[in-house]
Tab-separated table of C-alpha atoms and ligand atoms in Angstrom:
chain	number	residue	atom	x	y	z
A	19	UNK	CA	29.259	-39.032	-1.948
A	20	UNK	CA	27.732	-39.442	1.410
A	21	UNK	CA	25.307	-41.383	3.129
A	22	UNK	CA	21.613	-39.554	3.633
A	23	UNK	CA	18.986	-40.992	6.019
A	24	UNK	CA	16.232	-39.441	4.529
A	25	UNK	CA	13.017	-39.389	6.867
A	26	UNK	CA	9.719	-38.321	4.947
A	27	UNK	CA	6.360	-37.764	5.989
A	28	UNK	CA	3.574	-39.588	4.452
A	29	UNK	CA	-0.166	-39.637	4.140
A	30	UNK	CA	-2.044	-40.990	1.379
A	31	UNK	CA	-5.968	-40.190	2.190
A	32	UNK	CA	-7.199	-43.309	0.340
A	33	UNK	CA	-5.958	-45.689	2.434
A	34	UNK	CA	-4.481	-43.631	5.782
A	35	UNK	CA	-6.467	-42.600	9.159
A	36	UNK	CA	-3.402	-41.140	10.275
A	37	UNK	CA	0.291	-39.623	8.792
A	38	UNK	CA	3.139	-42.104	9.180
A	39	UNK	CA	7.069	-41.850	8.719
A	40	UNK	CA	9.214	-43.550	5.942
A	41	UNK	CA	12.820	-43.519	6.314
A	42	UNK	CA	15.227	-44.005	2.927
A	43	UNK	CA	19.019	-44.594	3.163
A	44	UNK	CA	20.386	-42.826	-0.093
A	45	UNK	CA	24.117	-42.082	-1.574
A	46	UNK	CA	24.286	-37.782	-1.968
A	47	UNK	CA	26.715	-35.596	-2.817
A	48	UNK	CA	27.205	-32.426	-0.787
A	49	UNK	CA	25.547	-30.346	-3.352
A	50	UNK	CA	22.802	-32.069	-3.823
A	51	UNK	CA	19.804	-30.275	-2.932
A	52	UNK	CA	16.679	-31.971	-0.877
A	53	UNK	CA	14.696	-31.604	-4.118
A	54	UNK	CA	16.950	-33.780	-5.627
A	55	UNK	CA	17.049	-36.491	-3.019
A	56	UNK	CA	12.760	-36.615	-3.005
A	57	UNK	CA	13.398	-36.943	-7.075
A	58	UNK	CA	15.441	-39.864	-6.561
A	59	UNK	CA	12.863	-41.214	-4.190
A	60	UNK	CA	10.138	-40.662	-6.312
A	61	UNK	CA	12.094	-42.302	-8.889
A	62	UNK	CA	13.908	-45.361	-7.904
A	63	UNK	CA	11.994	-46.059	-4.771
A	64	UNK	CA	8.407	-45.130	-4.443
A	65	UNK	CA	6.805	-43.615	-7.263
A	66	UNK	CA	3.638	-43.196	-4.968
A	67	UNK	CA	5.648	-39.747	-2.982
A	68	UNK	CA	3.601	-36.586	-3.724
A	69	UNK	CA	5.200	-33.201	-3.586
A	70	UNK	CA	5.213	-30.346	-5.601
A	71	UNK	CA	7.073	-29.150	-7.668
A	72	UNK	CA	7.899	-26.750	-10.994
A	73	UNK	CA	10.742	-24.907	-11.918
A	74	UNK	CA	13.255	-26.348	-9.704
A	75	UNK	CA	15.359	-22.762	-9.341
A	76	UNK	CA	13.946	-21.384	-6.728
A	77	UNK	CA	11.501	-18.837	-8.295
A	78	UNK	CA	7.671	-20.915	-9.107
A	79	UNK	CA	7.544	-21.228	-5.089
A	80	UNK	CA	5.868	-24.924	-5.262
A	81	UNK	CA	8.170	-26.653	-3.359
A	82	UNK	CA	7.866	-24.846	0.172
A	83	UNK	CA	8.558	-27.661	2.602
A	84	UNK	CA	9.387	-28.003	7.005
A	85	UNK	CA	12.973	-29.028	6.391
A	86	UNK	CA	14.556	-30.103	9.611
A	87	UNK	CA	11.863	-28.195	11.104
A	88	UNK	CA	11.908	-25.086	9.089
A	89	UNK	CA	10.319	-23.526	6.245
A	90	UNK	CA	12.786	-23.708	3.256
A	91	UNK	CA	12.370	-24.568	-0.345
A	92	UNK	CA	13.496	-27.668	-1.396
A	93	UNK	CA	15.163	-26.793	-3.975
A	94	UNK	CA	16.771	-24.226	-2.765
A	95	UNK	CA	18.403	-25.935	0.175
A	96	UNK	CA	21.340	-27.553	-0.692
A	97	UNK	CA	22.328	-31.177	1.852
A	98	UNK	CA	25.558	-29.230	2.889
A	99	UNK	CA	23.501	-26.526	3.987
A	100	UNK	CA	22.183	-29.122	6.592
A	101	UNK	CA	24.844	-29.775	8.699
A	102	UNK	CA	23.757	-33.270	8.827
A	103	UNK	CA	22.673	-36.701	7.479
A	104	UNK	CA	19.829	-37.247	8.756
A	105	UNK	CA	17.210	-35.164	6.764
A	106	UNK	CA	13.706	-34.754	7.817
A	107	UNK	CA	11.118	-33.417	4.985
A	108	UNK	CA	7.531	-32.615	6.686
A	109	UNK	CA	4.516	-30.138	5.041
A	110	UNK	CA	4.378	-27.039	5.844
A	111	UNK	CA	2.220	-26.187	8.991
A	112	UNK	CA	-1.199	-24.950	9.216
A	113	UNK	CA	-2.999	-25.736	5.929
A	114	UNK	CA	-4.537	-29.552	5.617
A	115	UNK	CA	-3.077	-32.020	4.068
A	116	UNK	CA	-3.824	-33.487	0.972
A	117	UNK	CA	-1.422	-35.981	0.632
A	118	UNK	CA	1.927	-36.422	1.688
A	119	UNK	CA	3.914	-32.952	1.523
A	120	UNK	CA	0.774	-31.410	-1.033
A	121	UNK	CA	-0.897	-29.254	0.936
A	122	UNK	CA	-4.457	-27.396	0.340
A	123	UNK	CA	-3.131	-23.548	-0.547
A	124	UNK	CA	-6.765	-22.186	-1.173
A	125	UNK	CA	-7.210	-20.695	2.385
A	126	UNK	CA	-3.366	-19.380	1.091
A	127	UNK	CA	-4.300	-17.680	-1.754
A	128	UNK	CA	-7.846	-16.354	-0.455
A	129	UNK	CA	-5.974	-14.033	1.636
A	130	UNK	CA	-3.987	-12.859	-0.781
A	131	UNK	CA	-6.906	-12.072	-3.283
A	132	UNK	CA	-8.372	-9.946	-0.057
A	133	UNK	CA	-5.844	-7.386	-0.642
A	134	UNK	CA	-6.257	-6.595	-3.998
A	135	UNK	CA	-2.835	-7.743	-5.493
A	136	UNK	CA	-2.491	-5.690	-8.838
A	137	UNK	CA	-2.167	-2.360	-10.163
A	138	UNK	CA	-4.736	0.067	-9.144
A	139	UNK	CA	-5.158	3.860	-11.048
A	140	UNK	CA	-8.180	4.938	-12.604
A	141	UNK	CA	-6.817	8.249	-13.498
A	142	UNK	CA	-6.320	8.539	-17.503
A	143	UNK	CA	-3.642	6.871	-19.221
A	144	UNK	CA	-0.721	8.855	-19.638
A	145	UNK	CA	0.754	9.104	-22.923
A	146	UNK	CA	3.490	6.813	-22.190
A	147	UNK	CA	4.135	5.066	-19.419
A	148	UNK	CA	4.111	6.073	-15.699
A	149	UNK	CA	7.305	7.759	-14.640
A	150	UNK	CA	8.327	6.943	-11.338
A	151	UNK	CA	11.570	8.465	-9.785
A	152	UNK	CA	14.344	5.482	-8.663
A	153	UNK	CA	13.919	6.873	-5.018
A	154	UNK	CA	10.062	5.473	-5.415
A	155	UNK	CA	10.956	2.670	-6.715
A	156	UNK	CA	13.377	1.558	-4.231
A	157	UNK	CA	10.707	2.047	-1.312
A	158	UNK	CA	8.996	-1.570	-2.274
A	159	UNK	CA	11.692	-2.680	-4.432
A	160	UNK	CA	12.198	-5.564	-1.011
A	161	UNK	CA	8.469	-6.878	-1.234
A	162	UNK	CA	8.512	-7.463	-5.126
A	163	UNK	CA	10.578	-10.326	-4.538
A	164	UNK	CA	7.493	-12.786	-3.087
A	165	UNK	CA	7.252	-16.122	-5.137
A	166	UNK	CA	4.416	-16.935	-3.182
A	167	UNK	CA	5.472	-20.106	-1.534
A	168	UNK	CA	3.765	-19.866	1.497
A	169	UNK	CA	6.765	-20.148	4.114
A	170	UNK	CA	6.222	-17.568	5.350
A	171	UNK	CA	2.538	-17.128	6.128
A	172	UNK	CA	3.097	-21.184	7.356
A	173	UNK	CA	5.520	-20.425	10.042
A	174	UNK	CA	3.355	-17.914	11.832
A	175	UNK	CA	1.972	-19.398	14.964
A	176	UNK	CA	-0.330	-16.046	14.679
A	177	UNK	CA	-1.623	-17.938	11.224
A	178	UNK	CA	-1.536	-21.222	12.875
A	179	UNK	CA	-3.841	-20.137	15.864
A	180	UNK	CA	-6.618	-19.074	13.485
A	181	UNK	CA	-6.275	-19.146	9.343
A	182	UNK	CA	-8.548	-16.157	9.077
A	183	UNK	CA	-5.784	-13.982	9.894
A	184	UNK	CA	-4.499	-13.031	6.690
A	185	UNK	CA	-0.703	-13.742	6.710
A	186	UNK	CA	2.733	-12.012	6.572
A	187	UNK	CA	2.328	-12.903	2.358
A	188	UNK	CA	-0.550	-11.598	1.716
A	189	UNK	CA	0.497	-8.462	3.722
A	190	UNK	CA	3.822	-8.628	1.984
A	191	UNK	CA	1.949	-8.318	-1.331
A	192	UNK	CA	-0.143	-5.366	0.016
A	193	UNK	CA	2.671	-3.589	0.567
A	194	UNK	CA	4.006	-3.946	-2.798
A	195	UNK	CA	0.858	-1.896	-3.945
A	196	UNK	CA	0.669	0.425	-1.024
A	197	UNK	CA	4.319	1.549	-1.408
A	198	UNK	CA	3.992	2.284	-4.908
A	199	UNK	CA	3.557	5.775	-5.838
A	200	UNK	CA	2.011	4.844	-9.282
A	201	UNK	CA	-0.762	3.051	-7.415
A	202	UNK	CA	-3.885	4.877	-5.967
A	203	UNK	CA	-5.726	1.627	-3.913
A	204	UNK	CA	-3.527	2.242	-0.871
A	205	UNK	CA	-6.232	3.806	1.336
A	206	UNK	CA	-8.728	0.708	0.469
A	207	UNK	CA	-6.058	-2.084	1.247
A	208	UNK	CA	-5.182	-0.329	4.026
A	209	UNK	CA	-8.401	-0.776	5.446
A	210	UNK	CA	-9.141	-4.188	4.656
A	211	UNK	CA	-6.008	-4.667	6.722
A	212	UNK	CA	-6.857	-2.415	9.378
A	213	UNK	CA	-9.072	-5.537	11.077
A	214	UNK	CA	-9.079	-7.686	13.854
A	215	UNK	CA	-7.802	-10.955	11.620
A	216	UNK	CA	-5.479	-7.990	9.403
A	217	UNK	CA	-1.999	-6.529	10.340
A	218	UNK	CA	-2.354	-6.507	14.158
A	219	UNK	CA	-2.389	-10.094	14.750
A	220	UNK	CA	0.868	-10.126	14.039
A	221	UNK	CA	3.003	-10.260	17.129
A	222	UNK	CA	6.656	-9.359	16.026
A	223	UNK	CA	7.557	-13.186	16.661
A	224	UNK	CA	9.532	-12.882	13.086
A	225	UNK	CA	9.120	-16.433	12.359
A	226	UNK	CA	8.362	-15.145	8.693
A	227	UNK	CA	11.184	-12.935	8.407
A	228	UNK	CA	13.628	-16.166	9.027
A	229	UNK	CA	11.828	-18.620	6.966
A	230	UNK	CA	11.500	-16.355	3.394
A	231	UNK	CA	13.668	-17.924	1.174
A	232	UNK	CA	14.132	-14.273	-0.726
A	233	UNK	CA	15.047	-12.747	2.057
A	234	UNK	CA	12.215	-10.048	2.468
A	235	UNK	CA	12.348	-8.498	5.597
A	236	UNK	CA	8.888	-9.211	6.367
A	237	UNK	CA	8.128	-7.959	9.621
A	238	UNK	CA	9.746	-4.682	8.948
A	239	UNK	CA	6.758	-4.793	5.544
A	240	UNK	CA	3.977	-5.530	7.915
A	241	UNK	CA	5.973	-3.069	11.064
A	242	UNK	CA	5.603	-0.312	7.821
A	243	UNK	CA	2.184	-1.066	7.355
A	244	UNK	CA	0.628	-1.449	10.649
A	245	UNK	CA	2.779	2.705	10.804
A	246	UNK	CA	0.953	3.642	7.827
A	247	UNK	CA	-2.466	2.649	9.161
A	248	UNK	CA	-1.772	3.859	12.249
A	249	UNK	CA	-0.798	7.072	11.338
A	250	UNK	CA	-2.442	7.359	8.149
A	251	UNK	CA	0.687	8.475	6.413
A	252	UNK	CA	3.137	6.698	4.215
A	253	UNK	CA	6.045	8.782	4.702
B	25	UNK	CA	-10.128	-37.092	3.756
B	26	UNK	CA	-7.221	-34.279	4.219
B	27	UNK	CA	-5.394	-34.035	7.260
B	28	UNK	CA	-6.857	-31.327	10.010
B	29	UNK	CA	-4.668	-28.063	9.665
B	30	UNK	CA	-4.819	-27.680	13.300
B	31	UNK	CA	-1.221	-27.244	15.036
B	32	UNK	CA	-1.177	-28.351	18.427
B	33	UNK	CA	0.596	-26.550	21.328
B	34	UNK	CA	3.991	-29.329	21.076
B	35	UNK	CA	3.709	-29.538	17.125
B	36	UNK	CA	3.996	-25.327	17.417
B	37	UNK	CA	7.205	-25.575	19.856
B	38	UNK	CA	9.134	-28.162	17.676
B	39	UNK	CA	8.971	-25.631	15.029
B	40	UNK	CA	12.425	-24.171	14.907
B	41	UNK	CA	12.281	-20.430	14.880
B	42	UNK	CA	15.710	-20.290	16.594
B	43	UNK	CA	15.735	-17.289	19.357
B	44	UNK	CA	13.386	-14.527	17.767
B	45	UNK	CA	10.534	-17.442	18.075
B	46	UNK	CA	11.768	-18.000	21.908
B	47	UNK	CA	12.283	-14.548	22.964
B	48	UNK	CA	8.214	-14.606	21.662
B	49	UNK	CA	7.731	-17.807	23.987
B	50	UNK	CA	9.043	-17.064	26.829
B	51	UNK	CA	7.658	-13.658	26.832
B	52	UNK	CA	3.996	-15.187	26.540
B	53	UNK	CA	4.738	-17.594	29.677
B	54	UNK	CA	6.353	-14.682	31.515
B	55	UNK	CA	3.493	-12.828	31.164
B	56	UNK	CA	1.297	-15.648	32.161
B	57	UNK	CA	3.379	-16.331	35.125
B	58	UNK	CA	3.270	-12.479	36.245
B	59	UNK	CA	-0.929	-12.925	36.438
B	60	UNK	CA	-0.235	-15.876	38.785
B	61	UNK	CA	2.094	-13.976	40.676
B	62	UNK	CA	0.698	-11.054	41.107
B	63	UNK	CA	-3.060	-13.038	41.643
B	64	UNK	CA	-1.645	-15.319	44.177
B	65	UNK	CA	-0.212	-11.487	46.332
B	66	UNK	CA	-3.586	-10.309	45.988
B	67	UNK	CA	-4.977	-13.501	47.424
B	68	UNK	CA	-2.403	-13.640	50.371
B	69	UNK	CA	-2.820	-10.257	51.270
B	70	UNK	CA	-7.019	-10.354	51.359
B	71	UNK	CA	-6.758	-14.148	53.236
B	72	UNK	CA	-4.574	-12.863	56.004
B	73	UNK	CA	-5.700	-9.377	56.245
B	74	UNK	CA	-9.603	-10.351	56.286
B	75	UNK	CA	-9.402	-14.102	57.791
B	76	UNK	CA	-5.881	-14.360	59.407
B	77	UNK	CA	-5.960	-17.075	57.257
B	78	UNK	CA	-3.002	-19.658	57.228
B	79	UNK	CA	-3.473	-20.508	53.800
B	80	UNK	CA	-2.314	-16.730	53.449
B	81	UNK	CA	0.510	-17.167	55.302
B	82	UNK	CA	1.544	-20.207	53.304
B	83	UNK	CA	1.273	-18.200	50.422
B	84	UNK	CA	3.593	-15.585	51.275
B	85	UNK	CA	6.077	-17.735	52.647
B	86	UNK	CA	6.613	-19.385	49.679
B	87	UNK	CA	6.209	-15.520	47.810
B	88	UNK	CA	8.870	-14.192	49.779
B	89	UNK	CA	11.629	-17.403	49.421
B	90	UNK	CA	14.403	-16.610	47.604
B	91	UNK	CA	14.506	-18.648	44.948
B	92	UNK	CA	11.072	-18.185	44.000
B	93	UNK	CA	12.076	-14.277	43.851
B	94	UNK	CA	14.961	-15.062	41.691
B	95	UNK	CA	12.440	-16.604	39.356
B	96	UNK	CA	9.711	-14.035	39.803
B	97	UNK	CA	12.611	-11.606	38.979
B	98	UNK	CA	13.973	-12.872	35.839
B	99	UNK	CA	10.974	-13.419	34.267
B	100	UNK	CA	9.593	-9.683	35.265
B	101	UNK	CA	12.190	-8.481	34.140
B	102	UNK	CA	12.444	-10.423	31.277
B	103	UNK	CA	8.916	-9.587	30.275
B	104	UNK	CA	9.868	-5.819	30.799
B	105	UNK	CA	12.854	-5.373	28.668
B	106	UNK	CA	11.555	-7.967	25.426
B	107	UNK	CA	8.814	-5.601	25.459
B	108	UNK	CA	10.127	-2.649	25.799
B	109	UNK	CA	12.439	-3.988	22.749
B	110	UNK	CA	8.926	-5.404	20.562
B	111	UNK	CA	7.465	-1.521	21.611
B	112	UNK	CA	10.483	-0.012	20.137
B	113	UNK	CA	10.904	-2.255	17.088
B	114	UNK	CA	6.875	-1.526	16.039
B	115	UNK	CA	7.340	1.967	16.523
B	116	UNK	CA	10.605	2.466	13.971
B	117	UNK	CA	9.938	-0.461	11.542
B	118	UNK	CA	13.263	0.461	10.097
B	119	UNK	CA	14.766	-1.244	13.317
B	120	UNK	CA	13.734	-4.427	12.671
B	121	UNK	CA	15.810	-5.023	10.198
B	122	UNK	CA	18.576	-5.264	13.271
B	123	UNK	CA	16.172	-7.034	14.957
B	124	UNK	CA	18.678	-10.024	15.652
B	125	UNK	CA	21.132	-7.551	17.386
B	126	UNK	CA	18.029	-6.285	19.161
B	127	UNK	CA	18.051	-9.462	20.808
B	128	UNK	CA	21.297	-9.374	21.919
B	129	UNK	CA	21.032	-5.827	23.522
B	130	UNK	CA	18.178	-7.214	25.645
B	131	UNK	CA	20.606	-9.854	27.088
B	132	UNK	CA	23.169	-7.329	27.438
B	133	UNK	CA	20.470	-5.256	29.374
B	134	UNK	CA	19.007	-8.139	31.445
B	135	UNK	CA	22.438	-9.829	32.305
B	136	UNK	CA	24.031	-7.229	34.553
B	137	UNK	CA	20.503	-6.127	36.160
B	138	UNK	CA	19.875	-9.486	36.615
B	139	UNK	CA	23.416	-10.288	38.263
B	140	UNK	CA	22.615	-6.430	41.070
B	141	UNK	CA	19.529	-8.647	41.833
B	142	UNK	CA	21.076	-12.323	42.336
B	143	UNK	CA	23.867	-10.638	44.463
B	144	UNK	CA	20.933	-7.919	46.849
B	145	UNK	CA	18.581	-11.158	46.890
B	146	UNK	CA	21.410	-13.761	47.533
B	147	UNK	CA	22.869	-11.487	50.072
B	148	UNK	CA	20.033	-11.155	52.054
B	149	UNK	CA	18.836	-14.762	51.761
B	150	UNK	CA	22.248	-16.432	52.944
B	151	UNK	CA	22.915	-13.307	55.771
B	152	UNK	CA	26.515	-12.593	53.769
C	315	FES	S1	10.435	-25.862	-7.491
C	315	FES	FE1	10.045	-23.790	-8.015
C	315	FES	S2	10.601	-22.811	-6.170
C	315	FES	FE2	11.226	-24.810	-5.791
């Protein structure tokens, strides 16, 4: 066991003008993860904490959070991971805040609607189903790992300059379609991306890249894109 | 009432990004600085040239001190190399999955150049 100075962020917009800092002193093990510590929080010491939170392994994508100062998912990050005892949770930047770490997602998910995230082929059903060789399915096997958490598209100072631009996920998830060679919508998401708030307003910073807690390589998915709409081929 | 989503300028810094984030940073304020710079030259040169002015002259004595060339250096040539290595990375997307290493190659690019120009500039300056 060790000792955890847990520092949260808090805003409750029924009775708050402005956010505020509460600090808990809790008993952790190493393994622990910060999910856990907010639990006990929630639990034992102030039932009023709101965060969310589903499946708890890593894979609903609720529980995006600024951990120390960076995108992670809380339960994903372990306190040994930290290198420390003093733990800071925060919300993640550049959506409003609803109440402590529950932050409004709609402007989120809005982008990601824009690019037309499912399966688009219009040609007749095959008899079976669509063969695709395991070369093709490699080439976007990286961007079907996107739980939609938002750390990405929330560590983008790009995103945080201006929400309409529409977000290393949301690109991320393009590319899942556009890469596909079952999939005939490429031109059309290409184009809704080919715009000032699409794939160019993002400036190689790789902030994204870092904070993805699946390990995408996301700027090298929105480097591929911005090639394939700027040469109009995606070879 | 939810909270603004605005992130100001300081909120944006404490972010931490680690060095791809900086190498972003400090390529933004180089740039910024080189307008400056290379505004304040154009300035000098029209004061003095058109006016004699000594506001010129006050300009390009401080333009032509050496520390403020030291400076001026680093951060052109800062500025130069991250984006020549940004210009690379967008043209091969397949590179920036070394990205990180890219980083490091910069340094190992702008360390020695930068060490020919402390030792011409230093030379000079102190009459070694
Ligand atoms: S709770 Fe589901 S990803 Fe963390």
């Amino acid at each position: 066991m060790q000792k955890i100075t847990l520092k949260l962020f808090r805003y409750n917009p029924e009775t708050d003008t402005k956010p505020h800092y509460d600090t808990f002193e809790l008993e952790a093990e190493p393994t622990d993860r910060v999910l856990d510590l907010m639990e006990k929080v929630k639990g034992y010491h102030d039932g009023s904490l709101s965060f969310r939170r589903s499946c708890a392994h890593g894979v609903c994508g609720s529980c995006a959070m600024r951990i120390n100062g960076q995108n992670m998912l809380a339960c994903k990050t372990l306190v040994q991971d930290l290198k420390t005892s003093r733990i800071t949770v925060e919300p993640i930047l550049g959506l409003s805040v609803l109440k402590d770490m529950i932050v409004d997602m709609d402007p989120f998910f809005d982008s990601y609607k824009k690019v037309m995230p499912f399966f688009v082929n219009d040609e007749p059903k095959p008899a079976q189903e669509r063969h695709q060789s395991i070369e093709d399915r490699e080439r976007f096997d990286d961007t079907t790992k996107c739980i939609l958490c938002g750390a990405c598209t929330t560590s983008c100072p790009s995103f945080w300059s201006n929400d309409e631009y529409i977000g290393p996920a949301a690109i991320v998830n393009a590319h899942r379609f556009i890469f596909d060679s079952r999939d005939k919508g490429a031109a059309e998401r290409l184009q809704i991306l080919n715009d000032q708030f699409g794939v160019y307003r993002c400036r190689t910073i790789f902030n994204c890249t870092v904070a993805c807690p699946r390990e995408i390589q996301i700027t090298q998915a929105i480097g591929e894109v911005k090639k394939a709409i700027a040469t109009g081929s995606l070879d | 009432m939810a909270l603004n989503r605005k992130v100001g300028f300081f909120k944006g810094l404490k972010y931490k990004g680690g060095g791809p984030m900086w190498a972003w940073i400090l390529h933004r304020l180089s740039g910024l600085a080189m307008v400056f710079f290379v505004g304040s030259h154009i300035i000098a040169g029209f004061l003095t040239q058109q006016f004699g002015s000594d506001v010129g002259i006050a300009i390009n004595i401080v333009y032509e001190n050496w520390i403020f060339q030291l400076v001026l250096f680093f951060l052109v040539i800062f500025h130069a190399v991250n984006g020549l290595r940004v210009t690379l990375l967008d043209l091969w997307p397949a590179l920036l999955e070394y990205q990180r290493e890219s980083i490091w190659l910069e340094w190992l690019v702008i360390i020695p150049l930068y060490v020919l120009i402390l030792f011409t500039v230093l030379k000079s300056a102190l009459g070694l």
